[in-house]
PDB file of C-alpha atoms and ligand atoms in Angstrom:
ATOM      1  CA  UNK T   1     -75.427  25.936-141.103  1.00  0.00           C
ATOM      2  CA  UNK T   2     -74.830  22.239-141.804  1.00  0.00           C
ATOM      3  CA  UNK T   3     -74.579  19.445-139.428  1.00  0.00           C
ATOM      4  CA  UNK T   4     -72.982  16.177-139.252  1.00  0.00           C
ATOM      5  CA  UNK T   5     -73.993  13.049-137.068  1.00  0.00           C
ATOM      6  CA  UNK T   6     -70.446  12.420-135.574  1.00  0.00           C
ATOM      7  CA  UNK T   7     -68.986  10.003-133.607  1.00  0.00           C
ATOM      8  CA  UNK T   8     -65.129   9.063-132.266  1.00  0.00           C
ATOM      9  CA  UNK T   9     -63.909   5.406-132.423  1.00  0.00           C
ATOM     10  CA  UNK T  10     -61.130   2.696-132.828  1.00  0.00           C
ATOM     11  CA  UNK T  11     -61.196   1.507-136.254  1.00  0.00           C
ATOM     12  CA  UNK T  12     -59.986  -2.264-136.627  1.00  0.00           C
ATOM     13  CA  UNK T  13     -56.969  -3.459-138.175  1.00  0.00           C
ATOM     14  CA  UNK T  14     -57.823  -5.546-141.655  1.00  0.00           C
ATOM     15  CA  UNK T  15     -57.130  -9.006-140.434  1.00  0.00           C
ATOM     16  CA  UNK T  16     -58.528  -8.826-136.830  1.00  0.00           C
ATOM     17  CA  UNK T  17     -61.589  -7.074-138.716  1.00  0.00           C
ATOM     18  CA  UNK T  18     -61.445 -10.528-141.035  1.00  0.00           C
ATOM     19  CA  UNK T  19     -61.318 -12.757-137.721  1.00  0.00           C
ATOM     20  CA  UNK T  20     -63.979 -10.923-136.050  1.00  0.00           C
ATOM     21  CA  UNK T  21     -66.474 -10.924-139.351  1.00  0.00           C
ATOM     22  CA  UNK T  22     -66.202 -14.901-138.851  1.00  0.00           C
ATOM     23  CA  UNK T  23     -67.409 -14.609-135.611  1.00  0.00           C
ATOM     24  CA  UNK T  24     -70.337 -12.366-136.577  1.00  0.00           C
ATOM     25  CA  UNK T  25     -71.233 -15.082-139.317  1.00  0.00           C
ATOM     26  CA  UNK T  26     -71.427 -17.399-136.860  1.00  0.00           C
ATOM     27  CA  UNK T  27     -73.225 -15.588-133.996  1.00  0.00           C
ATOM     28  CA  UNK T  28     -76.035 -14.577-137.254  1.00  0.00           C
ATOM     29  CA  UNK T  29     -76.775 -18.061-137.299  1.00  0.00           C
ATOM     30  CA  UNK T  30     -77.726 -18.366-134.030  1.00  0.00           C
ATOM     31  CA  UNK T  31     -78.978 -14.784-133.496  1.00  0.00           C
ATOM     32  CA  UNK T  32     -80.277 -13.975-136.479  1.00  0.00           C
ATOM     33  CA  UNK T  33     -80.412  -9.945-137.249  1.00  0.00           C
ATOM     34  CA  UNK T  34     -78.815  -7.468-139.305  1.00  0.00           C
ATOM     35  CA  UNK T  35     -74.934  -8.364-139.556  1.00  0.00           C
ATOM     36  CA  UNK T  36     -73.190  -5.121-139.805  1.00  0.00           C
ATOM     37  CA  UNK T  37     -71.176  -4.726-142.917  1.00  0.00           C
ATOM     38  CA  UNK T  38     -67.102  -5.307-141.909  1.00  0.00           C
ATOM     39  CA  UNK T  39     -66.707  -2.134-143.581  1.00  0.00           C
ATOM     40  CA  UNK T  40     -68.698  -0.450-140.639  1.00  0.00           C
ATOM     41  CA  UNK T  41     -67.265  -2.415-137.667  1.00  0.00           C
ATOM     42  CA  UNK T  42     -65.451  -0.048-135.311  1.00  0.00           C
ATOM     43  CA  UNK T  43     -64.870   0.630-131.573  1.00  0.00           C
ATOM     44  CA  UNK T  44     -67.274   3.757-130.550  1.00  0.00           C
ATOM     45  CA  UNK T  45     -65.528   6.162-127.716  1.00  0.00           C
ATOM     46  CA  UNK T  46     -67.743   8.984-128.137  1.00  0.00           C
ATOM     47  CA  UNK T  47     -71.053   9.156-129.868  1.00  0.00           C
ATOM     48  CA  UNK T  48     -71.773  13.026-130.708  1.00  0.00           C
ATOM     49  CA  UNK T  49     -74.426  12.914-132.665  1.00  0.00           C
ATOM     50  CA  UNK T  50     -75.778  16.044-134.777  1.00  0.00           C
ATOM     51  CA  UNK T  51     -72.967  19.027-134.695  1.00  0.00           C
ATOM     52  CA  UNK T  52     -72.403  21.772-136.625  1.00  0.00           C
ATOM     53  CA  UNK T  53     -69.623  21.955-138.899  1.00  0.00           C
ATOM     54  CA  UNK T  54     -68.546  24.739-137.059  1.00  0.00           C
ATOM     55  CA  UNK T  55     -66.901  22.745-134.299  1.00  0.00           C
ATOM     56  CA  UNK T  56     -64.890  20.203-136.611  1.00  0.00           C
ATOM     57  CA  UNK T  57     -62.120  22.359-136.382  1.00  0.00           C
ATOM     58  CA  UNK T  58     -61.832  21.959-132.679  1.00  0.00           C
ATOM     59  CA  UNK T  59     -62.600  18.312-132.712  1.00  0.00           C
ATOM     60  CA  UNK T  60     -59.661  17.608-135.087  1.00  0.00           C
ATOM     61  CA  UNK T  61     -57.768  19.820-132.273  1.00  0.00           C
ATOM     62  CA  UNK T  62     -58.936  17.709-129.803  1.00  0.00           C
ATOM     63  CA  UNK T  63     -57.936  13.947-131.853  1.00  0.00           C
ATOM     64  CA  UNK T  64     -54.131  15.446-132.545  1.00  0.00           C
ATOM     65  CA  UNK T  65     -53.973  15.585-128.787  1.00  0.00           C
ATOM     66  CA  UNK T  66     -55.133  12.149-127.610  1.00  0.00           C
ATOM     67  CA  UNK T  67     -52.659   9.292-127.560  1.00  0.00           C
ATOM     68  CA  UNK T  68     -51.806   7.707-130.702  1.00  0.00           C
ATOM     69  CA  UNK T  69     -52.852   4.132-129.245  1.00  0.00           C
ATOM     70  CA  UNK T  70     -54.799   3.015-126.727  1.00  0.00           C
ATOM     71  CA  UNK T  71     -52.856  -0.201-125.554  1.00  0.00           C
ATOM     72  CA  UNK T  72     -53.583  -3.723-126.065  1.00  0.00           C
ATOM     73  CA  UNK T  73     -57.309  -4.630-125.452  1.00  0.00           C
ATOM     74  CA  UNK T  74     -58.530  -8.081-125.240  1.00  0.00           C
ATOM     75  CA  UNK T  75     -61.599  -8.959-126.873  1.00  0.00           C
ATOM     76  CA  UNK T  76     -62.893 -11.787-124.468  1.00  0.00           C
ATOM     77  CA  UNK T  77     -66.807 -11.443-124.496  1.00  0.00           C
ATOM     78  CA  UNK T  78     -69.623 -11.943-126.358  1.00  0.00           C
ATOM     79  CA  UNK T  79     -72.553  -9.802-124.755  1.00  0.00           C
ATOM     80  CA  UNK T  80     -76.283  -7.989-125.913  1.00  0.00           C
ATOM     81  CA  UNK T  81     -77.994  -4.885-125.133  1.00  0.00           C
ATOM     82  CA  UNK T  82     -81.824  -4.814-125.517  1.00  0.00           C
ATOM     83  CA  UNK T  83     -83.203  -2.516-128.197  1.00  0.00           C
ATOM     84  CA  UNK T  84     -86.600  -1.209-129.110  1.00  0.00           C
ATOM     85  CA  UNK T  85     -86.849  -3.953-131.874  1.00  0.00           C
ATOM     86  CA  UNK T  86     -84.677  -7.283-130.880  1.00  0.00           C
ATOM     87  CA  UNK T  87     -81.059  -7.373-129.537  1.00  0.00           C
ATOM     88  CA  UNK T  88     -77.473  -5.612-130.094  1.00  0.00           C
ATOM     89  CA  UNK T  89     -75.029  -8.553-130.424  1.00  0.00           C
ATOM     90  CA  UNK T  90     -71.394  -6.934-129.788  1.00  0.00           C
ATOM     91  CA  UNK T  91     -67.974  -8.711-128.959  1.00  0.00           C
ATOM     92  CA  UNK T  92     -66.427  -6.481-126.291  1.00  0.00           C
ATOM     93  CA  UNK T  93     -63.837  -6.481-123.504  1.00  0.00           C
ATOM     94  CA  UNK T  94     -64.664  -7.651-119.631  1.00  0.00           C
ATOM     95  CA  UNK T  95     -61.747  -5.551-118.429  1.00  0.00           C
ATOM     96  CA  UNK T  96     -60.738  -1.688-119.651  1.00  0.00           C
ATOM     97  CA  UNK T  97     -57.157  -1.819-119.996  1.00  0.00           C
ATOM     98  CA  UNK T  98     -55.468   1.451-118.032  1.00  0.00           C
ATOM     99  CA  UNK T  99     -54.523   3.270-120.981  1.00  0.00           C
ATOM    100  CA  UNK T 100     -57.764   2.612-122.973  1.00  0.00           C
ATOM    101  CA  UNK T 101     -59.532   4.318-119.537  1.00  0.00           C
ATOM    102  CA  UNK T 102     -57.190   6.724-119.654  1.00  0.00           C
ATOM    103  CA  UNK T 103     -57.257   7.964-123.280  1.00  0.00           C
ATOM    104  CA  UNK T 104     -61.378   8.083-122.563  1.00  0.00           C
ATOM    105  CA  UNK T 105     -60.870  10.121-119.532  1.00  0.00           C
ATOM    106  CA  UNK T 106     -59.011  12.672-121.460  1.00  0.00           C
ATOM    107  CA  UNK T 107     -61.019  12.061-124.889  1.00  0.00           C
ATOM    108  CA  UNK T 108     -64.642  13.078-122.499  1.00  0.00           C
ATOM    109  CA  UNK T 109     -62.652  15.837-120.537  1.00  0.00           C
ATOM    110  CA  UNK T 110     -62.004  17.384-124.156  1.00  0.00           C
ATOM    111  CA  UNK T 111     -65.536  17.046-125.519  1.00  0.00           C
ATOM    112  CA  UNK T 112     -66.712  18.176-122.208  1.00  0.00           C
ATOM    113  CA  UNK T 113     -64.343  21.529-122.436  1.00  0.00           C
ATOM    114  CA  UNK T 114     -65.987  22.389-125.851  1.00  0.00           C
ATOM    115  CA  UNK T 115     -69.338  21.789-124.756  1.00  0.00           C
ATOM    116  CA  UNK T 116     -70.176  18.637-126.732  1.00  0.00           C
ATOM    117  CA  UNK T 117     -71.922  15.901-125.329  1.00  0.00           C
ATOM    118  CA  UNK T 118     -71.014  12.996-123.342  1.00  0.00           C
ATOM    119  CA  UNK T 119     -72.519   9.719-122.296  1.00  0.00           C
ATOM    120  CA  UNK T 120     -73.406   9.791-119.022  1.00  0.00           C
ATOM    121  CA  UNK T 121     -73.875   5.796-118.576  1.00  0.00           C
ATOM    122  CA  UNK T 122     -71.050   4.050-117.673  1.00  0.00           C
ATOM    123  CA  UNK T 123     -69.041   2.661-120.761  1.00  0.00           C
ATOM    124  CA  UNK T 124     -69.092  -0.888-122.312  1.00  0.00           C
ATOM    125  CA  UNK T 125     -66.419  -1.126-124.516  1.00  0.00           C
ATOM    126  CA  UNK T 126     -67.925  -2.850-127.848  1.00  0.00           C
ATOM    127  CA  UNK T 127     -67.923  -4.030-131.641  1.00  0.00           C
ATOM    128  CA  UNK T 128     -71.381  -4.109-132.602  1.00  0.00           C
ATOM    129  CA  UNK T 129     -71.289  -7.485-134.873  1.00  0.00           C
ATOM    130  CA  UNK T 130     -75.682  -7.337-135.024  1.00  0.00           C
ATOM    131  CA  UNK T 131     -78.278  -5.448-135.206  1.00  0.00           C
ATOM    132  CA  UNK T 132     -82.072  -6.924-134.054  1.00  0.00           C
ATOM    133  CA  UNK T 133     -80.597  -9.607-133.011  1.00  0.00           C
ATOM    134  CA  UNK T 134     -82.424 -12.722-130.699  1.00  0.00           C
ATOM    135  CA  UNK T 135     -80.554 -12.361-127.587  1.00  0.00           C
ATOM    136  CA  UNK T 136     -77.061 -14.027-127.106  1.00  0.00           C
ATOM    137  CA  UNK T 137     -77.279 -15.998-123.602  1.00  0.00           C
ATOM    138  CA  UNK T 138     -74.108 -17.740-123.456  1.00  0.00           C
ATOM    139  CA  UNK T 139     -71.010 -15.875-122.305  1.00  0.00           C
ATOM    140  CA  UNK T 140     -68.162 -17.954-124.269  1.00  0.00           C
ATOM    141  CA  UNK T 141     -66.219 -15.683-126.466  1.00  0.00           C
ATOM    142  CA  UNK T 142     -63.058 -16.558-128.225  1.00  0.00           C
ATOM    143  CA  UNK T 143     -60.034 -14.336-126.882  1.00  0.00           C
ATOM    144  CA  UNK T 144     -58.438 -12.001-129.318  1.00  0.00           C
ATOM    145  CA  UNK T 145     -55.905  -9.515-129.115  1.00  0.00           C
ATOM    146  CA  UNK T 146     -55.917  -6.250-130.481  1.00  0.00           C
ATOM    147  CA  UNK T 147     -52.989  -3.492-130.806  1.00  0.00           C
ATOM    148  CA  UNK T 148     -55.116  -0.659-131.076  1.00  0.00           C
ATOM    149  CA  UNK T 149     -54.049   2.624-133.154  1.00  0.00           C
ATOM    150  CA  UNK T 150     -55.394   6.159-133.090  1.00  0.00           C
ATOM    151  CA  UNK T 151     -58.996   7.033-132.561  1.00  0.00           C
ATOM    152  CA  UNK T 152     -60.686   8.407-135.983  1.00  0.00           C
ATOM    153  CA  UNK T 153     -63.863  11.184-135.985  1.00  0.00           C
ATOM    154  CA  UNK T 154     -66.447   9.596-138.553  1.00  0.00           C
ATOM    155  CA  UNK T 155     -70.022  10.735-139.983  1.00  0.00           C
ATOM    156  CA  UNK T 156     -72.509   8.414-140.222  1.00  0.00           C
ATOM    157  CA  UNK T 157     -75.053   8.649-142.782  1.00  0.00           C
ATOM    158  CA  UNK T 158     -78.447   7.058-142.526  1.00  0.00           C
ATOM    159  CA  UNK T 159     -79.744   5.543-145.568  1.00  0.00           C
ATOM    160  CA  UNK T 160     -82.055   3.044-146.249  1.00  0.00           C
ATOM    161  CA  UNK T 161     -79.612   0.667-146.780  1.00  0.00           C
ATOM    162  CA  UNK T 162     -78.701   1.076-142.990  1.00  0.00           C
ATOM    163  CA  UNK T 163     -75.908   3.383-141.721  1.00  0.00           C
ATOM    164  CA  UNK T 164     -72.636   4.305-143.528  1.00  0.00           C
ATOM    165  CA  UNK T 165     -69.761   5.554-141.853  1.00  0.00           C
ATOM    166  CA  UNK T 166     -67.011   8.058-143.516  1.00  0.00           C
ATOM    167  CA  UNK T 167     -63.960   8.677-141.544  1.00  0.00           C
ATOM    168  CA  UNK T 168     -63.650  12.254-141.991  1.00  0.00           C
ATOM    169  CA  UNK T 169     -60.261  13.122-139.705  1.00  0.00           C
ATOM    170  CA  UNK T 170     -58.040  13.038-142.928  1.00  0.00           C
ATOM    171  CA  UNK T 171     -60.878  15.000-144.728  1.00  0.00           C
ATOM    172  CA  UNK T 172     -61.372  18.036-142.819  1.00  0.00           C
ATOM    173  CA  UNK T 173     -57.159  18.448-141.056  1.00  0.00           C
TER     174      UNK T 173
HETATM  175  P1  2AM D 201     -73.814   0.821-131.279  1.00  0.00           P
HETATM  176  O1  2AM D 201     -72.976   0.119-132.296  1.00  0.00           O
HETATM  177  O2  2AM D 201     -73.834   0.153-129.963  1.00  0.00           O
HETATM  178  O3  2AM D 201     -75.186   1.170-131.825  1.00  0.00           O
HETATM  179  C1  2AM D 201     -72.393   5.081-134.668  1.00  0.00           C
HETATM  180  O4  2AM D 201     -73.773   5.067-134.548  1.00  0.00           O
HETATM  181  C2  2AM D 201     -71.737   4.507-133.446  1.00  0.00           C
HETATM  182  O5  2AM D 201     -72.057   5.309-132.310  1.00  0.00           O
HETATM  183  C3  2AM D 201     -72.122   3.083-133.112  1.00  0.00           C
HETATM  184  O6  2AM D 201     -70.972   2.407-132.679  1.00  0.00           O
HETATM  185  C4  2AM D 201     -73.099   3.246-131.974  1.00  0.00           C
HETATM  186  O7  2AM D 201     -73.087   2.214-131.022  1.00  0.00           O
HETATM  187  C5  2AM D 201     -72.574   4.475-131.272  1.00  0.00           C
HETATM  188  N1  2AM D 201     -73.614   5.152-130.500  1.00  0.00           N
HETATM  189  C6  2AM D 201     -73.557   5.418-129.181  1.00  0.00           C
HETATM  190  N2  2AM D 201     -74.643   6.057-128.781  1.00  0.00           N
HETATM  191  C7  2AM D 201     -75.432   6.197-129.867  1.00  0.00           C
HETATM  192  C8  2AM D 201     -76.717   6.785-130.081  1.00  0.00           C
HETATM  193  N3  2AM D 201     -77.394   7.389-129.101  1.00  0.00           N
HETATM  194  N4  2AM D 201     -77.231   6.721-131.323  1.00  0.00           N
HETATM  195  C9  2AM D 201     -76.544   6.126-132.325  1.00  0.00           C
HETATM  196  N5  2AM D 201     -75.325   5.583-132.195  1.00  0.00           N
HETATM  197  C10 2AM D 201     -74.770   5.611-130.967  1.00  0.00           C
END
């Protein structure tokens, strides 16, 4: 049986992905690290990890019945999670918007029903712009606003290149 390392998330829209790889140029100056490559930026709802193949075809079940947006969210902060080697540097939102809550209520109630994993630590949404990074201290973050679509499924390959992601909804229908 073959597995894939899975995960659920927002992709970005070409030019806010544009505006937001400017910001990650400039943050790498100050914060050194791995930039991740704009191909690869993304929202993350669910991380899944390993699953079988078996289970794709009630994952896909699961995206057709999530909303087809999940409302406006406002990018607005600049923040860092410590790692095992340096710093995550991610632009993210202070605030969930309603229907962004809402569509992750429903998306964890879904993987929950099928018997796939779900994080258990409460949820920062975030872009993740670099990877061991020197921490980011300051909290200014330019505000940007960002009509979000559907949520894709995507398996991420690790190479020694880094990670590569394949958006595999419109692969596997
Ligand atoms: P990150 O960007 O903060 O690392 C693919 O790896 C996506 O799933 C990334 O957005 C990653 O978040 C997220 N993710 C969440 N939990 C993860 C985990 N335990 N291992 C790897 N990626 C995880």
């Amino acid at each position: 049986m073959t597995n894939k390392r899975l995960f659920i998330a927002l992709p970005l829209p070409d030019p806010l992905r544009h505006t937001i790889c400017n910001i990650r140029d400039a943050l790498h100056g100050q914060c050194q690290g791995r930039p991740v490559a704009s191909a690869n930026l993304h929202l993350t709802l669910a991380f899944l990890g390993d699953t079988p193949d078996k289970a794709l075809p009630d994952i896909q079940a699961l995206l057709a019945g999530l909303p087809d947006n999940y409302g406006t969210l406002i990018l607005d902060e600049l923040g860092c999670f410590r790692q095992q080697h340096g710093h995550v540097v991610w632009l993210g939102c202070s605030t969930i918007p309603a229907a962004l809550a809402a569509g992750l209520a429903q998306l964890q109630q879904g993987l929950r029903a099928l018997g796939l994993p779900v994080e258990k630590r409460p949820w920062q949404p975030h872009i993740t712009l670099l990877r061991d990074a020197a921490p980011w201290q300051a909290r200014l973050a330019p505000t940007l606003e960002w009509q979000t679509g559907a949520a894709g499924l995507y398996a991420s390959t690790l190479t020694p290149q880094g990670p590569s992601y394949t958006r595999i909804d419109s692969i596997y229908p």
